[in-house]
CSV table of C-alpha atoms in Angstrom, one decimal:
chain,number,residue,atom,x,y,z
A,1144,MET,CA,-14.8,-42.4,-6.5
A,1145,ASP,CA,-17.4,-45.2,-7.0
A,1146,GLN,CA,-20.1,-44.5,-9.6
A,1147,MET,CA,-23.8,-44.8,-8.8
A,1148,PRO,CA,-25.7,-47.2,-11.1
A,1149,LEU,CA,-27.9,-45.4,-13.6
A,1150,LYS,CA,-31.6,-46.0,-13.0
A,1151,ASN,CA,-32.7,-45.4,-16.6
A,1152,PRO,CA,-31.1,-46.6,-19.8
A,1153,VAL,CA,-29.1,-44.0,-21.6
A,1154,ASP,CA,-28.6,-43.6,-25.4
A,1155,PRO,CA,-24.9,-44.0,-26.0
A,1156,HIS,CA,-25.1,-41.3,-28.7
A,1157,SER,CA,-26.5,-39.0,-26.1
A,1158,LEU,CA,-23.6,-39.8,-23.8
A,1159,ARG,CA,-21.1,-39.0,-26.5
A,1160,ARG,CA,-22.8,-35.7,-27.1
A,1161,VAL,CA,-22.7,-34.9,-23.4
A,1162,HIS,CA,-19.1,-35.8,-23.1
A,1163,ALA,CA,-18.3,-33.7,-26.2
A,1164,ARG,CA,-20.0,-30.7,-24.6
A,1165,LEU,CA,-18.2,-31.2,-21.3
A,1166,LEU,CA,-14.9,-31.5,-23.1
A,1167,SER,CA,-15.6,-28.3,-25.1
A,1168,ALA,CA,-16.5,-26.4,-21.9
A,1169,VAL,CA,-13.3,-27.6,-20.2
A,1170,VAL,CA,-11.2,-26.7,-23.3
A,1171,LEU,CA,-12.9,-23.3,-23.6
A,1172,GLY,CA,-12.2,-22.6,-19.9
A,1173,LEU,CA,-8.5,-23.6,-20.3
A,1174,VAL,CA,-8.2,-21.4,-23.4
A,1175,THR,CA,-9.7,-18.4,-21.7
A,1176,LEU,CA,-7.4,-18.7,-18.7
A,1177,ALA,CA,-4.3,-19.5,-20.7
A,1178,ALA,CA,-4.8,-16.5,-22.9
A,1179,HIS,CA,-4.6,-13.9,-20.2
A,1180,ALA,CA,-2.9,-10.7,-21.0
A,1181,GLY,CA,-0.3,-10.7,-18.2
A,1182,LEU,CA,2.0,-8.0,-17.0
A,1183,GLY,CA,5.6,-7.5,-18.2
A,1184,LEU,CA,7.9,-5.2,-16.3
A,1185,GLN,CA,8.8,-2.3,-18.7
A,1186,ARG,CA,10.9,-0.1,-16.4
A,1187,ILE,CA,11.8,0.9,-12.9
A,1188,ILE,CA,11.8,4.5,-11.9
A,1189,THR,CA,13.9,5.1,-8.8
A,1190,LEU,CA,12.8,7.6,-6.2
A,1191,PRO,CA,15.9,8.4,-4.3
A,1192,GLU,CA,15.7,9.8,-0.7
A,1193,ILE,CA,12.0,9.1,-0.5
A,1194,ARG,CA,11.3,7.2,2.7
A,1195,GLY,CA,8.3,5.7,4.4
A,1196,GLN,CA,5.0,4.6,3.0
A,1197,LEU,CA,3.8,5.5,-0.5
A,1198,GLY,CA,0.1,6.3,-1.0
A,1199,GLY,CA,-2.0,6.6,-4.2
A,1200,LEU,CA,-1.0,7.5,-7.7
A,1201,ALA,CA,-2.6,9.7,-10.4
A,1202,LEU,CA,-1.7,10.0,-14.1
A,1203,ASP,CA,-1.4,13.0,-16.5
A,1204,ARG,CA,-1.6,11.2,-19.8
A,1205,VAL,CA,-1.0,14.3,-22.0
A,1206,HIS,CA,2.3,15.2,-20.3
A,1207,GLN,CA,3.2,11.6,-19.3
A,1208,ARG,CA,3.6,12.3,-15.7
A,1209,VAL,CA,2.7,10.1,-12.7
A,1210,PHE,CA,1.9,11.7,-9.4
A,1211,VAL,CA,2.7,9.9,-6.2
A,1212,ALA,CA,1.6,10.6,-2.6
A,1213,ALA,CA,4.7,10.2,-0.5
A,1214,THR,CA,2.7,9.5,2.6
A,1215,GLY,CA,5.5,8.6,5.0
A,1216,SER,CA,7.6,11.7,4.1
A,1217,GLY,CA,4.8,14.2,3.7
A,1218,GLY,CA,5.2,14.9,0.1
A,1219,LEU,CA,3.7,14.9,-3.4
A,1220,LEU,CA,5.9,13.8,-6.3
A,1221,ALA,CA,5.6,14.6,-10.0
A,1222,VAL,CA,7.5,11.9,-12.0
A,1223,ASP,CA,8.2,12.1,-15.7
A,1224,VAL,CA,7.5,8.7,-17.1
A,1225,HIS,CA,9.9,9.1,-20.1
A,1226,SER,CA,12.9,10.5,-18.3
A,1227,GLY,CA,12.3,8.6,-15.1
A,1228,GLU,CA,13.0,11.7,-13.0
A,1229,ILE,CA,11.2,13.5,-10.2
A,1230,VAL,CA,10.5,16.8,-12.0
A,1231,ASP,CA,8.7,18.5,-9.1
A,1232,GLN,CA,7.5,17.9,-5.6
A,1233,VAL,CA,5.6,19.4,-2.7
A,1234,THR,CA,6.9,19.0,0.8
A,1235,GLY,CA,5.6,19.8,4.3
A,1236,LEU,CA,2.3,17.9,4.0
A,1237,GLU,CA,1.1,15.7,6.9
A,1238,ARG,CA,0.0,12.4,5.5
A,1239,PRO,CA,-1.1,12.7,1.9
A,1240,ARG,CA,-3.0,9.6,1.0
A,1241,THR,CA,-5.0,9.9,-2.3
A,1242,VAL,CA,-4.2,11.8,-5.4
A,1243,VAL,CA,-6.8,12.4,-8.2
A,1244,TYR,CA,-6.0,14.0,-11.5
A,1245,LEU,CA,-8.8,16.3,-12.7
A,1246,PRO,CA,-9.6,17.0,-16.4
A,1247,ASP,CA,-8.6,20.6,-16.2
A,1248,ASN,CA,-5.0,19.7,-15.3
A,1249,ARG,CA,-5.3,20.0,-11.6
A,1250,LEU,CA,-4.8,17.6,-8.7
A,1251,ALA,CA,-7.0,16.9,-5.7
A,1252,VAL,CA,-4.9,15.6,-2.8
A,1253,SER,CA,-6.4,14.2,0.5
A,1254,ASP,CA,-4.6,14.3,3.8
A,1255,SER,CA,-5.4,11.3,6.0
A,1256,SER,CA,-4.3,13.0,9.2
A,1257,SER,CA,-5.7,16.5,8.9
A,1258,GLY,CA,-8.9,15.9,6.9
A,1259,VAL,CA,-7.7,18.6,4.3
A,1260,ILE,CA,-8.5,18.5,0.6
A,1261,GLY,CA,-5.9,20.5,-1.4
A,1262,LEU,CA,-6.3,21.5,-5.1
A,1263,TYR,CA,-3.0,21.9,-7.0
A,1264,ASP,CA,-2.0,23.1,-10.4
A,1265,ALA,CA,-0.6,20.0,-12.0
A,1266,ASN,CA,2.0,21.9,-14.0
A,1267,THR,CA,3.5,23.9,-11.2
A,1268,LEU,CA,2.2,22.0,-8.1
A,1269,ASN,CA,1.2,25.3,-6.7
A,1270,LEU,CA,-1.6,25.1,-4.1
A,1271,GLN,CA,-4.7,26.8,-5.5
A,1272,SER,CA,-7.1,26.2,-2.7
A,1273,SER,CA,-7.7,23.9,0.3
A,1274,LEU,CA,-10.6,23.0,2.4
A,1275,ILE,CA,-10.6,21.5,5.9
A,1276,VAL,CA,-13.5,19.1,5.9
A,1277,GLY,CA,-13.0,17.1,9.0
A,1278,GLN,CA,-10.5,15.8,11.6
A,1279,ARG,CA,-10.1,12.3,10.0
A,1280,ALA,CA,-10.1,11.5,6.4
A,1281,GLY,CA,-11.4,8.6,4.4
A,1282,ALA,CA,-11.5,7.8,0.7
A,1283,LEU,CA,-11.6,10.3,-2.2
A,1284,CYS,CA,-13.0,9.9,-5.7
A,1285,SER,CA,-14.1,12.1,-8.5
A,1286,ASP,CA,-16.9,12.5,-11.0
A,1287,ASP,CA,-15.2,14.1,-14.0
A,1288,ALA,CA,-18.4,14.5,-16.0
A,1289,ALA,CA,-20.2,16.3,-13.2
A,1290,GLY,CA,-17.2,18.1,-12.0
A,1291,GLN,CA,-17.5,16.8,-8.4
A,1292,LEU,CA,-15.4,15.2,-5.7
A,1293,TYR,CA,-16.6,12.8,-3.0
A,1294,PHE,CA,-14.6,12.7,0.2
A,1295,GLY,CA,-15.3,10.7,3.3
A,1296,TYR,CA,-14.4,12.2,6.6
A,1297,GLY,CA,-15.1,12.2,10.3
A,1298,ARG,CA,-15.5,15.1,12.8
A,1299,GLY,CA,-16.0,13.9,16.4
A,1300,SER,CA,-18.9,11.4,16.3
A,1301,GLN,CA,-20.2,12.8,13.0
A,1302,HIS,CA,-19.3,11.0,9.7
A,1303,ASP,CA,-20.2,12.2,6.3
A,1304,ILE,CA,-19.3,12.1,2.6
A,1305,ALA,CA,-18.6,15.6,1.4
A,1306,VAL,CA,-19.7,16.5,-2.1
A,1307,LEU,CA,-17.3,19.2,-3.5
A,1308,ASN,CA,-17.5,21.1,-6.7
A,1309,ASP,CA,-14.5,21.4,-9.0
A,1310,ARG,CA,-13.3,24.5,-7.1
A,1311,GLY,CA,-13.2,22.6,-3.9
A,1312,LYS,CA,-16.4,24.2,-2.4
A,1313,LEU,CA,-18.7,22.2,-0.3
A,1314,ARG,CA,-22.0,21.5,-2.1
A,1315,ALA,CA,-23.6,18.8,0.0
A,1316,GLN,CA,-23.0,16.2,2.6
A,1317,LEU,CA,-24.2,12.6,2.6
A,1318,PRO,CA,-24.6,11.3,6.2
A,1319,ALA,CA,-22.6,8.1,6.6
A,1320,PRO,CA,-22.4,5.4,9.3
A,1321,GLY,CA,-18.7,5.7,9.6
A,1322,ILE,CA,-15.6,6.9,7.7
A,1323,PRO,CA,-15.6,5.2,4.2
A,1324,ARG,CA,-12.3,3.4,3.5
A,1325,GLY,CA,-13.3,2.9,-0.1
A,1326,LEU,CA,-15.3,4.9,-2.6
A,1327,VAL,CA,-16.1,4.2,-6.2
A,1328,LEU,CA,-18.6,5.9,-8.5
A,1329,ASP,CA,-20.7,4.6,-11.4
A,1330,PRO,CA,-21.2,7.7,-13.5
A,1331,VAL,CA,-23.9,6.1,-15.6
A,1332,THR,CA,-26.3,5.1,-12.7
A,1333,HIS,CA,-25.1,7.9,-10.4
A,1334,ARG,CA,-24.5,5.4,-7.7
A,1335,LEU,CA,-21.7,5.9,-5.2
A,1336,TYR,CA,-20.4,2.8,-3.4
A,1337,ALA,CA,-18.8,3.4,0.0
A,1338,GLY,CA,-17.1,0.7,2.0
A,1339,PHE,CA,-17.0,0.8,5.8
A,1340,SER,CA,-14.5,-1.4,7.6
A,1341,GLU,CA,-16.1,-1.0,11.0
A,1342,LEU,CA,-19.4,-2.3,9.6
A,1343,ASN,CA,-17.9,-4.8,7.2
A,1344,ALA,CA,-20.5,-3.4,4.7
A,1345,VAL,CA,-21.0,-1.5,1.5
A,1346,VAL,CA,-23.5,1.4,1.5
A,1347,VAL,CA,-24.9,2.5,-1.8
A,1348,PHE,CA,-25.9,6.2,-2.4
A,1349,ASP,CA,-27.8,7.8,-5.2
A,1350,VAL,CA,-25.8,11.0,-5.6
A,1351,ALA,CA,-28.2,12.6,-8.0
A,1352,ARG,CA,-30.9,12.4,-5.3
A,1353,GLN,CA,-28.4,12.6,-2.4
A,1354,SER,CA,-30.0,9.6,-0.7
A,1355,ARG,CA,-28.9,6.3,0.7
A,1356,ILE,CA,-30.5,3.4,-1.1
A,1357,ALA,CA,-29.0,0.2,0.1
A,1358,THR,CA,-26.6,-1.5,2.6
A,1359,TRP,CA,-24.9,-4.7,1.8
A,1360,THR,CA,-23.3,-6.6,4.7
A,1361,LEU,CA,-20.3,-8.8,3.8
A,1362,ASP,CA,-20.0,-12.1,5.5
A,1363,ALA,CA,-16.5,-12.7,4.3
A,1364,PRO,CA,-14.3,-12.2,7.3
A,1365,ALA,CA,-11.4,-10.8,5.2
A,1366,ALA,CA,-13.4,-8.2,3.4
A,1367,ALA,CA,-12.4,-5.0,5.2
A,1368,THR,CA,-14.0,-2.8,2.5
A,1369,PHE,CA,-10.9,-0.8,1.9
A,1370,PRO,CA,-10.0,-0.9,-1.9
A,1371,MET,CA,-12.8,-1.2,-4.4
A,1372,ALA,CA,-13.2,-1.3,-8.2
A,1373,LEU,CA,-16.2,-1.4,-10.5
A,1374,ASP,CA,-17.0,-3.5,-13.6
A,1375,GLU,CA,-19.7,-1.2,-15.1
A,1376,ALA,CA,-20.5,-3.4,-18.1
A,1377,GLY,CA,-20.7,-6.6,-15.9
A,1378,ASN,CA,-22.6,-4.9,-13.1
A,1379,ARG,CA,-20.1,-6.1,-10.5
A,1380,LEU,CA,-18.3,-4.4,-7.6
A,1381,PHE,CA,-15.0,-5.8,-6.4
A,1382,VAL,CA,-14.4,-5.2,-2.6
A,1383,GLY,CA,-11.0,-6.0,-1.2
A,1384,GLY,CA,-9.7,-6.5,2.3
A,1385,ARG,CA,-6.9,-4.3,3.5
A,1386,SER,CA,-6.2,-6.5,6.4
A,1387,GLY,CA,-7.6,-9.7,4.9
A,1388,ASP,CA,-6.9,-12.1,2.1
A,1389,GLN,CA,-10.1,-12.1,0.0
A,1390,ILE,CA,-11.9,-10.1,-2.7
A,1391,ALA,CA,-15.7,-10.1,-2.6
A,1392,VAL,CA,-17.4,-9.8,-5.9
A,1393,ILE,CA,-20.9,-8.3,-5.6
A,1394,ASP,CA,-23.8,-8.0,-8.1
A,1395,THR,CA,-24.5,-4.3,-8.2
A,1396,GLN,CA,-28.1,-4.8,-9.3
A,1397,THR,CA,-29.1,-7.1,-6.4
A,1398,GLY,CA,-26.3,-6.8,-3.8
A,1399,ARG,CA,-25.8,-10.6,-4.0
A,1400,LEU,CA,-22.4,-12.0,-3.3
A,1401,LEU,CA,-21.2,-13.7,-6.5
A,1402,GLN,CA,-17.7,-14.9,-5.5
A,1403,ASN,CA,-15.0,-14.8,-2.9
A,1404,ILE,CA,-11.5,-14.8,-4.3
A,1405,PRO,CA,-8.4,-15.6,-2.3
A,1406,ALA,CA,-6.0,-12.7,-2.7
A,1407,PRO,CA,-2.7,-11.3,-1.3
A,1408,GLY,CA,-3.4,-9.3,1.8
A,1409,ASP,CA,-3.0,-5.6,2.6
A,1410,ALA,CA,-4.0,-4.2,-0.8
A,1411,ALA,CA,-4.9,-0.5,-1.0
A,1412,THR,CA,-6.2,-0.4,-4.6
A,1413,LEU,CA,-8.0,-2.7,-7.0
A,1414,ASP,CA,-8.0,-2.1,-10.8
A,1415,PHE,CA,-10.3,-3.9,-13.3
A,1416,ASP,CA,-9.2,-4.1,-16.9
A,1417,SER,CA,-12.5,-4.1,-18.8
A,1418,GLU,CA,-10.8,-4.9,-22.2
A,1419,HIS,CA,-8.9,-8.0,-21.1
A,1420,ARG,CA,-11.4,-8.8,-18.3
A,1421,GLU,CA,-8.7,-9.0,-15.7
A,1422,LEU,CA,-8.3,-7.7,-12.1
A,1423,TYR,CA,-5.0,-6.5,-10.6
A,1424,VAL,CA,-4.5,-6.7,-6.8
A,1425,PRO,CA,-1.3,-5.3,-5.3
A,1426,GLY,CA,-0.8,-6.9,-1.9
A,1427,GLY,CA,1.3,-5.1,0.6
A,1428,ILE,CA,2.7,-8.5,1.6
A,1429,GLY,CA,4.9,-8.1,-1.5
A,1430,GLN,CA,2.8,-9.8,-4.3
A,1431,LEU,CA,0.9,-8.4,-7.2
A,1432,ALA,CA,-1.9,-10.8,-8.2
A,1433,VAL,CA,-3.6,-11.0,-11.6
A,1434,TYR,CA,-7.1,-12.6,-12.0
A,1435,LYS,CA,-8.7,-13.6,-15.3
A,1436,GLU,CA,-12.4,-13.9,-16.0
A,1437,ASP,CA,-13.5,-17.3,-17.4
A,1438,ASN,CA,-16.3,-18.0,-19.9
A,1439,ARG,CA,-18.7,-18.2,-17.0
A,1440,GLY,CA,-17.8,-14.7,-15.6
A,1441,LEU,CA,-15.8,-16.1,-12.6
A,1442,LEU,CA,-12.4,-14.8,-11.8
A,1443,HIS,CA,-9.3,-17.1,-11.3
A,1444,GLU,CA,-5.8,-16.2,-10.3
A,1445,VAL,CA,-3.5,-16.6,-13.2
A,1446,GLU,CA,-0.3,-14.8,-12.1
A,1447,ARG,CA,1.4,-13.6,-8.9
A,1448,ILE,CA,4.3,-11.3,-9.4
A,1449,PRO,CA,6.8,-10.7,-6.6
A,1450,THR,CA,7.1,-7.0,-5.6
A,1451,ARG,CA,8.2,-5.7,-2.3
A,1452,HIS,CA,6.8,-5.3,1.2
A,1453,GLY,CA,4.4,-2.4,1.4
A,1454,ALA,CA,3.8,-2.1,-2.4
A,1455,ARG,CA,0.0,-1.8,-2.0
A,1456,ASN,CA,-0.9,1.0,-4.3
A,1457,GLY,CA,-1.3,0.6,-8.1
A,1458,LEU,CA,-2.9,2.4,-11.0
A,1459,LEU,CA,-4.1,1.0,-14.3
A,1460,ASP,CA,-4.0,3.2,-17.5
A,1461,PRO,CA,-6.1,1.3,-20.0
A,1462,GLU,CA,-5.4,3.7,-22.8
A,1463,SER,CA,-1.6,3.1,-22.8
A,1464,GLY,CA,-1.9,-0.5,-21.6
A,1465,ARG,CA,0.3,0.2,-18.6
A,1466,TYR,CA,0.1,-0.5,-14.9
A,1467,TYR,CA,2.0,1.6,-12.3
A,1468,LEU,CA,3.0,0.3,-8.9
A,1469,ALA,CA,4.3,2.4,-6.0
A,1470,VAL,CA,7.0,0.5,-4.2
A,1471,PRO,CA,8.3,2.0,-0.9
A,1472,ALA,CA,11.9,2.0,0.2
A,1473,PHE,CA,12.6,-1.2,2.2
A,1474,ALA,CA,15.6,-3.1,3.6
A,1475,GLY,CA,18.1,-0.7,2.1
A,1476,LYS,CA,16.5,-0.6,-1.4
A,1477,PRO,CA,15.2,2.8,-2.7
A,1478,ALA,CA,11.6,3.6,-3.4
A,1479,GLU,CA,10.4,3.0,-6.9
A,1480,VAL,CA,7.6,3.3,-9.4
A,1481,ARG,CA,7.5,0.1,-11.4
A,1482,VAL,CA,5.9,0.4,-14.8
A,1483,TYR,CA,4.3,-2.8,-16.2
A,1484,LEU,CA,3.1,-3.3,-19.8
A,1485,ILE,CA,0.0,-5.3,-20.5
A,1486,VAL,CA,1.3,-8.1,-22.8
A,1487,GLU,CA,-1.2,-9.3,-25.2
A,1488,PRO,CA,-1.9,-13.1,-25.4
A,1489,SER,CA,-0.5,-13.3,-28.9
A,1490,GLY,CA,2.9,-12.1,-27.6
A,1491,GLY,CA,2.5,-8.5,-28.7
A,1492,GLU,CA,2.3,-5.6,-26.4
A,1493,GLY,CA,-0.6,-3.4,-25.4
A,1494,SER,CA,-0.8,-0.2,-27.4
């Protein structure tokens, strides 16, 4: 590219200082990106005879069990991480989609077909209570500190987000413009972020006041507002496109779009690793993408791991430094839970 002539004389020492600063910035950026933690495959847990789509995962850290919604086969699986065996399961469900592990050793399971929330004893998988909220189910998330669950649903032309207590009893309803496909809660600010694919928008609720405070329309054509994750310290919301190929990064203080990131399509979950400043995106197209934050706070793709078609649900456990991926049966290969270990930049492994 031709250079434009300088209109004013420049001190050569100043030029050298500018070049040094630019070089330092470039080197810093390279170091930041090169030192990403990365994911190393630790083990594969086979789920024999489990067919169809797999939904969300939940983790019991104390007993080292991972729970998997077997959406396609209408089941709920309890998998022992150490032995790699299915130690218990529930059958006869319709389409279990989301599983949330509660602090009192119970599970909340949402059914995407029936609009039912079921509460199960995590040790025995016995059903303790259930509540039919609506006819169509959306996203589910929990507020462990407040002992509440938030569940999006539809009944006829009515759409709401149900606020349930830790016994599964309805406490309140937040009127919604549709069925939220993504829900994430900031327990510090008491803000609930709900993504609506029909509107291509995120609606912000103040759950303490039970009021709707903002609507952020997304211009990105791929942002279907299905999976979402929160960077609480950085005041950022990550919004993914289940049917698209981009992640929208939103400033939670202003609602401003900060960045659009190309991503593998058909992801159902997003997980942000606040310690390593990395984002994990499991695309149902068969790729798990890892993004690293640079020194300017922007995310860049640093790794793309081949998985399997339909592997769109993952779960990050920052305490153990592990990432769990639900991999459905496909092309004659059995269903799996793949366990990845966060590998530290120095070559060591996450604790």
